[in-house]
CSV table of C-alpha atoms in Angstrom, one decimal:
chain,number,residue,atom,x,y,z
A,1,UNK,CA,10.9,-19.9,-9.0
A,2,UNK,CA,12.9,-21.0,-6.1
A,3,UNK,CA,10.8,-22.1,-3.1
A,4,UNK,CA,12.7,-22.9,0.1
A,5,UNK,CA,16.0,-23.3,-1.9
A,6,UNK,CA,14.4,-25.7,-4.3
A,7,UNK,CA,13.7,-24.9,-8.0
A,8,UNK,CA,10.0,-25.3,-8.8
A,9,UNK,CA,9.0,-25.0,-12.4
A,10,UNK,CA,5.5,-25.3,-13.9
A,11,UNK,CA,3.5,-23.9,-16.7
A,12,UNK,CA,0.6,-22.1,-15.2
A,13,UNK,CA,-2.2,-19.7,-16.3
A,14,UNK,CA,-1.3,-16.0,-15.7
A,15,UNK,CA,-4.2,-15.8,-13.3
A,16,UNK,CA,-2.7,-18.5,-11.0
A,17,UNK,CA,-2.2,-16.9,-7.6
A,18,UNK,CA,1.1,-17.5,-5.8
A,19,UNK,CA,-0.6,-19.2,-2.9
A,20,UNK,CA,-2.2,-21.7,-5.2
A,21,UNK,CA,1.1,-22.3,-6.9
A,22,UNK,CA,2.8,-23.0,-3.5
A,23,UNK,CA,0.0,-25.3,-2.4
A,24,UNK,CA,-0.8,-27.1,-5.6
A,25,UNK,CA,2.3,-27.0,-7.8
A,26,UNK,CA,4.9,-27.2,-5.0
A,27,UNK,CA,2.6,-29.3,-2.8
A,28,UNK,CA,3.5,-27.2,0.3
A,29,UNK,CA,0.3,-27.0,2.4
A,30,UNK,CA,1.7,-25.1,5.3
A,31,UNK,CA,0.7,-21.8,3.8
A,32,UNK,CA,-3.0,-21.4,4.5
A,33,UNK,CA,-5.7,-19.5,2.6
A,34,UNK,CA,-7.9,-17.6,5.0
A,35,UNK,CA,-9.8,-14.6,3.7
A,36,UNK,CA,-8.5,-14.8,0.2
A,37,UNK,CA,-8.7,-11.0,0.0
A,38,UNK,CA,-5.4,-9.7,1.4
A,39,UNK,CA,-6.8,-8.9,4.9
A,40,UNK,CA,-6.1,-11.8,7.2
A,41,UNK,CA,-2.4,-12.6,6.5
A,42,UNK,CA,-2.8,-16.4,6.8
A,43,UNK,CA,-1.1,-16.8,3.4
A,44,UNK,CA,1.9,-14.7,4.3
A,45,UNK,CA,5.2,-15.9,2.8
A,46,UNK,CA,8.5,-14.2,2.0
A,47,UNK,CA,9.2,-13.0,-1.5
A,48,UNK,CA,12.9,-12.1,-1.9
A,49,UNK,CA,13.1,-12.0,1.9
A,50,UNK,CA,10.1,-9.7,2.6
A,51,UNK,CA,6.6,-10.7,3.9
A,52,UNK,CA,3.9,-10.6,1.3
A,53,UNK,CA,0.3,-11.9,1.1
A,54,UNK,CA,0.5,-14.7,-1.5
A,55,UNK,CA,-3.2,-14.5,-2.3
A,56,UNK,CA,-2.5,-11.1,-3.8
A,57,UNK,CA,0.5,-11.9,-5.8
A,58,UNK,CA,0.3,-13.7,-9.2
A,59,UNK,CA,2.6,-16.7,-9.5
A,60,UNK,CA,4.1,-15.1,-12.7
A,61,UNK,CA,5.2,-12.1,-10.6
A,62,UNK,CA,7.3,-14.5,-8.5
A,63,UNK,CA,8.9,-16.1,-11.6
A,64,UNK,CA,12.6,-16.4,-11.1
A,65,UNK,CA,12.3,-15.0,-7.6
A,66,UNK,CA,13.0,-16.5,-4.2
A,67,UNK,CA,10.1,-17.6,-2.1
A,68,UNK,CA,10.3,-18.9,1.5
A,69,UNK,CA,7.3,-20.6,3.2
A,70,UNK,CA,6.8,-21.9,6.7
A,71,UNK,CA,8.3,-25.3,5.6
A,72,UNK,CA,11.6,-23.5,4.7
A,73,UNK,CA,12.4,-22.2,8.2
A,74,UNK,CA,13.4,-25.2,10.3
A,75,UNK,CA,16.8,-26.8,9.8
A,76,UNK,CA,16.0,-30.5,10.0
A,77,UNK,CA,14.7,-31.1,13.5
A,78,UNK,CA,15.9,-27.7,14.7
A,79,UNK,CA,13.2,-25.2,14.7
A,80,UNK,CA,13.7,-21.6,13.6
A,81,UNK,CA,14.1,-19.3,16.7
A,82,UNK,CA,10.7,-17.7,15.9
A,83,UNK,CA,9.0,-21.2,15.8
A,84,UNK,CA,10.7,-22.0,19.1
A,85,UNK,CA,9.4,-18.8,20.6
A,86,UNK,CA,5.9,-19.5,19.4
A,87,UNK,CA,6.1,-22.9,21.0
A,88,UNK,CA,7.5,-21.7,24.3
A,89,UNK,CA,5.0,-18.9,24.7
A,90,UNK,CA,2.0,-21.0,23.5
A,91,UNK,CA,1.5,-18.4,20.8
A,92,UNK,CA,-1.1,-20.5,19.0
A,93,UNK,CA,-4.5,-21.8,19.7
A,94,UNK,CA,-6.2,-23.3,16.7
A,95,UNK,CA,-3.0,-22.7,14.7
A,96,UNK,CA,-4.6,-21.6,11.4
A,97,UNK,CA,-3.0,-18.1,11.5
A,98,UNK,CA,0.3,-19.4,12.8
A,99,UNK,CA,2.3,-20.0,9.6
A,100,UNK,CA,1.4,-16.5,8.3
A,101,UNK,CA,2.0,-15.0,11.7
A,102,UNK,CA,5.5,-16.6,12.0
A,103,UNK,CA,6.5,-15.4,8.5
A,104,UNK,CA,5.2,-11.9,9.2
A,105,UNK,CA,7.0,-11.8,12.5
A,106,UNK,CA,10.4,-12.9,11.0
A,107,UNK,CA,10.1,-10.2,8.3
A,108,UNK,CA,9.3,-7.7,11.1
A,109,UNK,CA,12.4,-8.5,13.1
A,110,UNK,CA,14.5,-8.2,9.9
A,111,UNK,CA,13.3,-4.6,9.7
A,112,UNK,CA,13.2,-3.8,13.4
A,113,UNK,CA,15.5,-6.2,15.2
A,114,UNK,CA,14.6,-5.0,18.7
A,115,UNK,CA,11.0,-3.8,18.5
A,116,UNK,CA,8.9,-2.4,21.3
A,117,UNK,CA,5.6,-4.1,22.2
A,118,UNK,CA,3.8,-1.4,20.2
A,119,UNK,CA,6.0,-1.9,17.2
A,120,UNK,CA,5.3,-5.7,17.3
A,121,UNK,CA,1.5,-5.0,17.5
A,122,UNK,CA,1.7,-2.5,14.6
A,123,UNK,CA,4.0,-4.7,12.7
A,124,UNK,CA,1.6,-7.6,12.8
A,125,UNK,CA,-1.5,-5.5,11.9
A,126,UNK,CA,-1.8,-7.4,8.7
A,127,UNK,CA,-2.3,-10.8,10.4
A,128,UNK,CA,-5.6,-11.7,12.1
A,129,UNK,CA,-5.9,-14.4,14.8
A,130,UNK,CA,-9.6,-15.3,15.1
A,131,UNK,CA,-8.9,-17.1,18.4
A,132,UNK,CA,-7.8,-13.6,19.5
A,133,UNK,CA,-4.6,-15.0,20.9
A,134,UNK,CA,-2.6,-11.9,20.3
A,135,UNK,CA,-1.2,-11.6,23.7
A,136,UNK,CA,1.0,-14.6,23.5
A,137,UNK,CA,1.9,-14.0,19.9
A,138,UNK,CA,3.3,-10.6,20.8
A,139,UNK,CA,5.1,-12.2,23.8
A,140,UNK,CA,6.7,-14.8,21.5
A,141,UNK,CA,7.9,-12.2,19.0
A,142,UNK,CA,9.4,-10.1,21.8
A,143,UNK,CA,11.1,-13.2,23.1
A,144,UNK,CA,12.5,-14.1,19.7
A,145,UNK,CA,13.9,-10.6,19.4
A,146,UNK,CA,15.6,-10.9,22.8
A,147,UNK,CA,13.9,-7.8,23.9
A,148,UNK,CA,11.3,-9.4,26.2
A,149,UNK,CA,10.6,-7.2,29.2
B,1,UNK,CA,-11.3,-16.3,-5.7
B,2,UNK,CA,-9.5,-16.4,-9.0
B,3,UNK,CA,-9.5,-13.6,-11.5
B,4,UNK,CA,-11.1,-14.0,-15.0
B,5,UNK,CA,-8.5,-15.2,-17.5
B,6,UNK,CA,-6.2,-12.7,-19.0
B,7,UNK,CA,-3.0,-12.5,-21.1
B,8,UNK,CA,0.2,-11.5,-19.4
B,9,UNK,CA,3.2,-9.6,-20.7
B,10,UNK,CA,6.2,-8.6,-18.7
B,11,UNK,CA,7.7,-5.3,-19.9
B,12,UNK,CA,11.4,-4.6,-19.6
B,13,UNK,CA,11.3,-0.9,-20.4
B,14,UNK,CA,9.0,2.2,-20.5
B,15,UNK,CA,9.1,2.1,-24.3
B,16,UNK,CA,7.9,-1.5,-24.4
B,17,UNK,CA,5.1,-0.6,-21.9
B,18,UNK,CA,3.9,2.3,-24.1
B,19,UNK,CA,4.1,0.2,-27.3
B,20,UNK,CA,2.0,-2.6,-25.6
B,21,UNK,CA,-0.5,-0.1,-24.4
B,22,UNK,CA,-0.7,1.4,-27.9
B,23,UNK,CA,-1.3,-2.1,-29.3
B,24,UNK,CA,-4.0,-3.2,-26.8
B,25,UNK,CA,-5.6,0.2,-25.8
B,26,UNK,CA,-8.4,0.0,-23.2
B,27,UNK,CA,-8.1,-3.8,-23.0
B,28,UNK,CA,-4.7,-3.5,-21.2
B,29,UNK,CA,-4.1,-2.7,-17.6
B,30,UNK,CA,-0.7,-2.0,-16.0
B,31,UNK,CA,0.3,-4.3,-13.2
B,32,UNK,CA,2.8,-2.8,-10.7
B,33,UNK,CA,2.6,-4.1,-7.1
B,34,UNK,CA,-0.9,-5.3,-7.9
B,35,UNK,CA,-2.4,-4.5,-4.5
B,36,UNK,CA,-5.2,-2.5,-5.9
B,37,UNK,CA,-5.7,-4.2,-9.2
B,38,UNK,CA,-5.5,-7.9,-8.2
B,39,UNK,CA,-8.2,-7.7,-5.5
B,40,UNK,CA,-10.5,-5.9,-8.0
B,41,UNK,CA,-9.8,-8.7,-10.5
B,42,UNK,CA,-10.4,-11.4,-7.9
B,43,UNK,CA,-13.8,-9.8,-7.1
B,44,UNK,CA,-14.3,-9.7,-10.9
B,45,UNK,CA,-14.9,-5.9,-10.7
B,46,UNK,CA,-12.2,-5.6,-13.3
B,47,UNK,CA,-11.5,-8.1,-16.1
B,48,UNK,CA,-8.7,-6.6,-18.4
B,49,UNK,CA,-7.8,-8.7,-21.4
B,50,UNK,CA,-4.1,-8.2,-20.9
B,51,UNK,CA,-1.9,-7.2,-18.0
B,52,UNK,CA,1.3,-5.4,-18.7
B,53,UNK,CA,3.6,-6.1,-15.8
B,54,UNK,CA,6.0,-3.2,-15.1
B,55,UNK,CA,7.2,-4.6,-11.8
B,56,UNK,CA,10.7,-5.3,-12.9
B,57,UNK,CA,11.5,-2.0,-14.7
B,58,UNK,CA,14.1,-0.9,-12.2
B,59,UNK,CA,14.6,2.5,-13.8
B,60,UNK,CA,11.2,3.4,-12.5
B,61,UNK,CA,12.1,2.9,-8.8
B,62,UNK,CA,14.0,5.8,-7.2
B,63,UNK,CA,13.9,8.8,-4.9
B,64,UNK,CA,16.1,11.7,-6.1
B,65,UNK,CA,16.6,15.3,-5.2
B,66,UNK,CA,16.1,17.6,-8.2
B,67,UNK,CA,16.4,21.3,-7.2
B,68,UNK,CA,13.4,22.3,-5.2
B,69,UNK,CA,11.5,19.0,-5.5
B,70,UNK,CA,11.9,15.2,-4.9
B,71,UNK,CA,11.5,13.0,-7.9
B,72,UNK,CA,10.0,9.7,-7.0
B,73,UNK,CA,9.8,6.9,-9.5
B,74,UNK,CA,6.3,5.6,-9.9
B,75,UNK,CA,7.4,2.0,-9.1
B,76,UNK,CA,8.9,2.9,-5.7
B,77,UNK,CA,7.3,0.7,-3.2
B,78,UNK,CA,5.6,2.1,-0.1
B,79,UNK,CA,8.1,0.5,2.3
B,80,UNK,CA,10.9,2.3,0.5
B,81,UNK,CA,9.1,5.7,0.7
B,82,UNK,CA,8.2,5.4,4.4
B,83,UNK,CA,11.8,4.7,5.3
B,84,UNK,CA,13.7,6.8,2.7
B,85,UNK,CA,15.9,9.5,4.3
B,86,UNK,CA,15.2,12.1,1.6
B,87,UNK,CA,11.4,11.6,1.9
B,88,UNK,CA,11.6,11.7,5.7
B,89,UNK,CA,13.7,14.9,5.7
B,90,UNK,CA,11.8,16.8,3.0
B,91,UNK,CA,8.3,15.4,2.9
B,92,UNK,CA,7.3,14.0,6.3
B,93,UNK,CA,3.7,14.1,5.4
B,94,UNK,CA,4.2,11.8,2.4
B,95,UNK,CA,6.1,9.3,4.6
B,96,UNK,CA,3.4,9.4,7.3
B,97,UNK,CA,0.5,8.9,4.9
B,98,UNK,CA,2.4,6.0,3.2
B,99,UNK,CA,2.9,4.4,6.5
B,100,UNK,CA,-0.8,4.2,7.0
B,101,UNK,CA,-1.4,2.3,3.8
B,102,UNK,CA,-2.7,-1.3,4.5
B,103,UNK,CA,-0.2,-3.3,6.5
B,104,UNK,CA,3.5,-4.2,6.2
B,105,UNK,CA,2.9,-7.0,3.7
B,106,UNK,CA,0.8,-4.6,1.5
B,107,UNK,CA,3.5,-1.9,1.8
B,108,UNK,CA,6.2,-4.4,0.7
B,109,UNK,CA,4.4,-4.8,-2.7
B,110,UNK,CA,2.4,-1.7,-3.3
B,111,UNK,CA,3.8,1.2,-5.2
B,112,UNK,CA,3.3,5.0,-5.1
B,113,UNK,CA,2.5,5.1,-8.8
B,114,UNK,CA,0.0,2.3,-8.5
B,115,UNK,CA,-1.8,3.8,-5.6
B,116,UNK,CA,-2.1,7.2,-7.3
B,117,UNK,CA,-3.0,5.8,-10.8
B,118,UNK,CA,-5.8,3.8,-9.2
B,119,UNK,CA,-7.5,7.1,-8.3
B,120,UNK,CA,-9.3,5.7,-5.3
B,121,UNK,CA,-10.9,8.4,-3.1
B,122,UNK,CA,-10.6,6.0,-0.1
B,123,UNK,CA,-6.8,5.8,-0.5
B,124,UNK,CA,-4.4,7.6,1.8
B,125,UNK,CA,-1.7,8.7,-0.6
B,126,UNK,CA,-3.7,10.9,-3.0
B,127,UNK,CA,-4.7,13.1,-0.1
B,128,UNK,CA,-1.0,13.7,0.7
B,129,UNK,CA,-0.2,14.3,-3.0
B,130,UNK,CA,-3.0,16.9,-3.1
B,131,UNK,CA,-2.0,18.7,0.1
B,132,UNK,CA,1.7,18.8,-1.1
B,133,UNK,CA,0.7,20.1,-4.6
B,134,UNK,CA,2.6,17.2,-6.1
B,135,UNK,CA,2.7,16.8,-9.8
B,136,UNK,CA,2.8,13.8,-12.1
B,137,UNK,CA,4.9,12.9,-15.0
B,138,UNK,CA,3.1,10.9,-17.6
B,139,UNK,CA,4.6,9.3,-20.7
B,140,UNK,CA,2.8,8.2,-23.8
B,141,UNK,CA,3.2,7.7,-27.5
B,142,UNK,CA,3.4,11.5,-28.1
B,143,UNK,CA,6.0,12.2,-25.4
B,144,UNK,CA,6.0,13.4,-21.8
B,145,UNK,CA,3.6,15.7,-20.0
B,146,UNK,CA,3.3,17.0,-16.4
B,147,UNK,CA,-0.1,17.2,-14.7
B,148,UNK,CA,-0.8,18.8,-11.3
B,149,UNK,CA,-2.5,16.8,-8.6
B,150,UNK,CA,-5.7,18.8,-8.9
B,151,UNK,CA,-6.0,17.9,-12.5
B,152,UNK,CA,-4.9,14.3,-12.2
B,153,UNK,CA,-7.8,12.9,-10.2
B,154,UNK,CA,-10.8,13.3,-12.5
B,155,UNK,CA,-13.4,10.9,-11.1
B,156,UNK,CA,-14.2,7.7,-9.2
B,157,UNK,CA,-11.1,5.4,-10.0
B,158,UNK,CA,-10.5,7.8,-12.9
B,159,UNK,CA,-7.4,9.9,-13.6
B,160,UNK,CA,-6.0,12.0,-16.4
B,161,UNK,CA,-4.1,9.0,-17.6
B,162,UNK,CA,-5.1,8.0,-21.2
B,163,UNK,CA,-5.2,4.3,-22.0
B,164,UNK,CA,-1.9,4.5,-23.9
B,165,UNK,CA,-0.1,6.4,-21.1
B,166,UNK,CA,2.1,5.4,-18.2
B,167,UNK,CA,2.6,7.3,-14.9
B,168,UNK,CA,6.4,7.4,-14.5
B,169,UNK,CA,7.3,9.9,-11.8
B,170,UNK,CA,5.8,11.9,-8.9
B,171,UNK,CA,7.3,15.3,-8.1
B,172,UNK,CA,6.9,16.4,-4.5
B,173,UNK,CA,8.1,19.9,-3.5
B,174,UNK,CA,10.8,19.8,-0.9
B,175,UNK,CA,9.4,21.3,2.3
B,176,UNK,CA,11.8,20.4,5.1
B,177,UNK,CA,10.5,23.1,7.4
B,178,UNK,CA,6.8,22.5,6.9
B,179,UNK,CA,4.5,21.4,9.7
B,180,UNK,CA,2.1,18.6,8.8
B,181,UNK,CA,-0.3,16.0,10.2
B,182,UNK,CA,-1.9,12.9,8.8
B,183,UNK,CA,-5.2,12.0,10.4
B,184,UNK,CA,-7.0,8.7,9.7
B,185,UNK,CA,-10.2,7.6,11.3
B,186,UNK,CA,-11.2,3.9,11.0
B,187,UNK,CA,-12.6,1.2,13.2
B,188,UNK,CA,-10.0,-1.4,12.9
B,189,UNK,CA,-6.2,-1.6,12.1
B,190,UNK,CA,-5.5,-1.9,8.4
B,191,UNK,CA,-9.1,-0.8,7.4
B,192,UNK,CA,-9.5,1.9,4.8
B,193,UNK,CA,-10.1,5.3,6.3
B,194,UNK,CA,-13.8,6.2,6.9
B,195,UNK,CA,-12.4,9.7,6.6
B,196,UNK,CA,-8.8,10.9,6.5
B,197,UNK,CA,-7.0,14.2,6.1
B,198,UNK,CA,-3.5,15.2,5.1
B,199,UNK,CA,-2.7,18.7,6.5
B,200,UNK,CA,0.3,20.7,5.5
B,201,UNK,CA,1.4,24.2,6.7
B,202,UNK,CA,4.4,25.7,4.9
B,203,UNK,CA,5.1,29.4,5.5
B,204,UNK,CA,1.7,31.0,4.6
B,205,UNK,CA,0.6,28.2,2.4
B,206,UNK,CA,-2.0,25.6,3.6
B,207,UNK,CA,-2.7,22.3,1.9
B,208,UNK,CA,-5.4,19.9,3.0
B,209,UNK,CA,-6.3,16.7,1.1
B,210,UNK,CA,-9.2,14.6,2.1
B,211,UNK,CA,-9.8,10.8,2.0
B,212,UNK,CA,-13.2,9.4,1.3
B,213,UNK,CA,-14.9,12.8,1.2
B,214,UNK,CA,-16.0,12.9,-2.4
B,215,UNK,CA,-16.2,10.7,-5.5
B,216,UNK,CA,-12.6,11.5,-6.1
B,217,UNK,CA,-9.5,12.5,-4.0
B,218,UNK,CA,-10.1,16.1,-3.3
B,219,UNK,CA,-8.8,19.2,-1.4
B,220,UNK,CA,-10.6,21.1,1.2
B,221,UNK,CA,-10.3,24.3,-0.8
B,222,UNK,CA,-12.5,26.6,1.4
B,223,UNK,CA,-10.7,25.5,4.5
B,224,UNK,CA,-7.2,26.2,2.9
B,225,UNK,CA,-8.3,29.7,1.8
B,226,UNK,CA,-9.6,30.5,5.3
B,227,UNK,CA,-6.3,29.5,6.9
B,228,UNK,CA,-4.3,31.5,4.4
B,229,UNK,CA,-6.6,34.5,5.3
B,230,UNK,CA,-5.8,34.1,9.0
B,231,UNK,CA,-8.7,32.0,10.3
B,232,UNK,CA,-8.1,29.8,13.4
B,233,UNK,CA,-8.1,26.0,13.2
B,234,UNK,CA,-11.5,26.0,14.9
B,235,UNK,CA,-13.0,28.4,12.4
B,236,UNK,CA,-11.4,27.0,9.3
B,237,UNK,CA,-12.2,23.4,10.1
B,238,UNK,CA,-15.9,24.2,10.0
B,239,UNK,CA,-15.4,24.6,6.2
B,240,UNK,CA,-13.8,21.1,5.7
B,241,UNK,CA,-16.8,19.6,4.0
B,242,UNK,CA,-17.9,22.7,2.1
B,243,UNK,CA,-19.1,21.9,-1.4
B,244,UNK,CA,-18.2,18.2,-1.1
B,245,UNK,CA,-20.4,15.2,-1.6
B,246,UNK,CA,-19.1,12.5,0.8
B,247,UNK,CA,-20.5,9.0,0.1
B,248,UNK,CA,-22.9,7.3,2.4
B,249,UNK,CA,-22.3,3.6,3.1
B,250,UNK,CA,-22.4,1.0,5.9
B,251,UNK,CA,-19.5,2.6,7.7
B,252,UNK,CA,-20.8,6.2,7.8
B,253,UNK,CA,-23.5,8.5,6.5
B,254,UNK,CA,-22.8,11.6,4.5
B,255,UNK,CA,-23.5,13.7,7.6
B,256,UNK,CA,-21.2,11.7,9.8
B,257,UNK,CA,-18.4,11.9,7.2
B,258,UNK,CA,-18.8,15.7,7.1
B,259,UNK,CA,-18.6,15.8,10.9
B,260,UNK,CA,-15.4,13.6,10.8
B,261,UNK,CA,-13.8,15.9,8.2
B,262,UNK,CA,-14.4,18.9,10.5
B,263,UNK,CA,-13.0,17.1,13.6
B,264,UNK,CA,-10.0,15.5,11.8
B,265,UNK,CA,-9.0,18.7,10.0
B,266,UNK,CA,-9.2,20.6,13.2
B,267,UNK,CA,-6.9,18.1,14.9
B,268,UNK,CA,-4.6,18.1,11.9
B,269,UNK,CA,-4.4,21.9,11.8
B,270,UNK,CA,-3.7,22.1,15.5
B,271,UNK,CA,-1.0,19.4,15.3
B,272,UNK,CA,0.5,21.6,12.5
B,273,UNK,CA,0.8,24.6,14.7
B,274,UNK,CA,-2.4,26.4,13.8
């Protein structure tokens, strides 16, 4: 498969989960494993441009497909606008949910470029922040969309 | 959590799927989006010997108008259904119920056929299929057959699908002028419904499918009949749990679920103009 524009190839067991492939075969540790049961969203990555929970996708399902992880967003030293917005708005506390939250937020803006606050909250319902820092996360997503009120 | 070991085969056509199912019988499971099956396998509640991956059979992903119904390919993903113009115009109830499934990530992967073939009484989509009187096209070694929603759901995680058969299409009557409501009661966003209800009013016909109110997805048949005979939403909703055996678990007792069914169907009927 292609991860962040780089070909990654490995022979794996069919039961290998995409998140394990990303962390162990591709050695990209930015994608976190939280609940490991498709609830918390910490493992969210993009598969062919759409957010998915990589703990509930088999690596073989992503064979020959395009995967983007949190490491694939920044252009050198230049952060992705969503990463900038998270930094500006202090949209992270412990930071564990942040990679998944950023990936889910980018996918959300692809589908709804100018969301309302409610649409942001609903659009991020698959991502849990156990610090409960949702307020600033929502603020950051609105700022990144340019629709901050 | 990692599933028990299994063999994996990616299929490129319906014919190949059916031939693989014929070869492996009960030991094989079909993998579509995987958002019901993979969690079950991770919890080791399911341990199929071989997964037949249908995820790339593009001919199974479509929404088409066919006379008086919409034909929806079994592999159509939830996200496509909740945003599809034909579905929104002709079957608002199906779009609304689909939008309540899981969360955006789940809806990017999960498919309508997978959700229905899983036969989970706690799932949202079967309730809409029941209320809409949808039917299911099933293909197997001896050809194609059509099964109505009432006959499709046969038990807890059990459907009319035989081990060698593949669900290929869901047919949903076009009801552009129907009134409908999808009601879901849960404690947290993205949770399964404690109880849910799909309510459809089309001319004099009433359809009400319930979530988590029996060991299988089921209709509130007594309630539907009462509405069709002129009862008010208040009166008819009292019959929502008639003859049903809702489960009792940590979230809700049998009695509480029956109460919720009455409250939610009443709201749904009222939202649908009754």
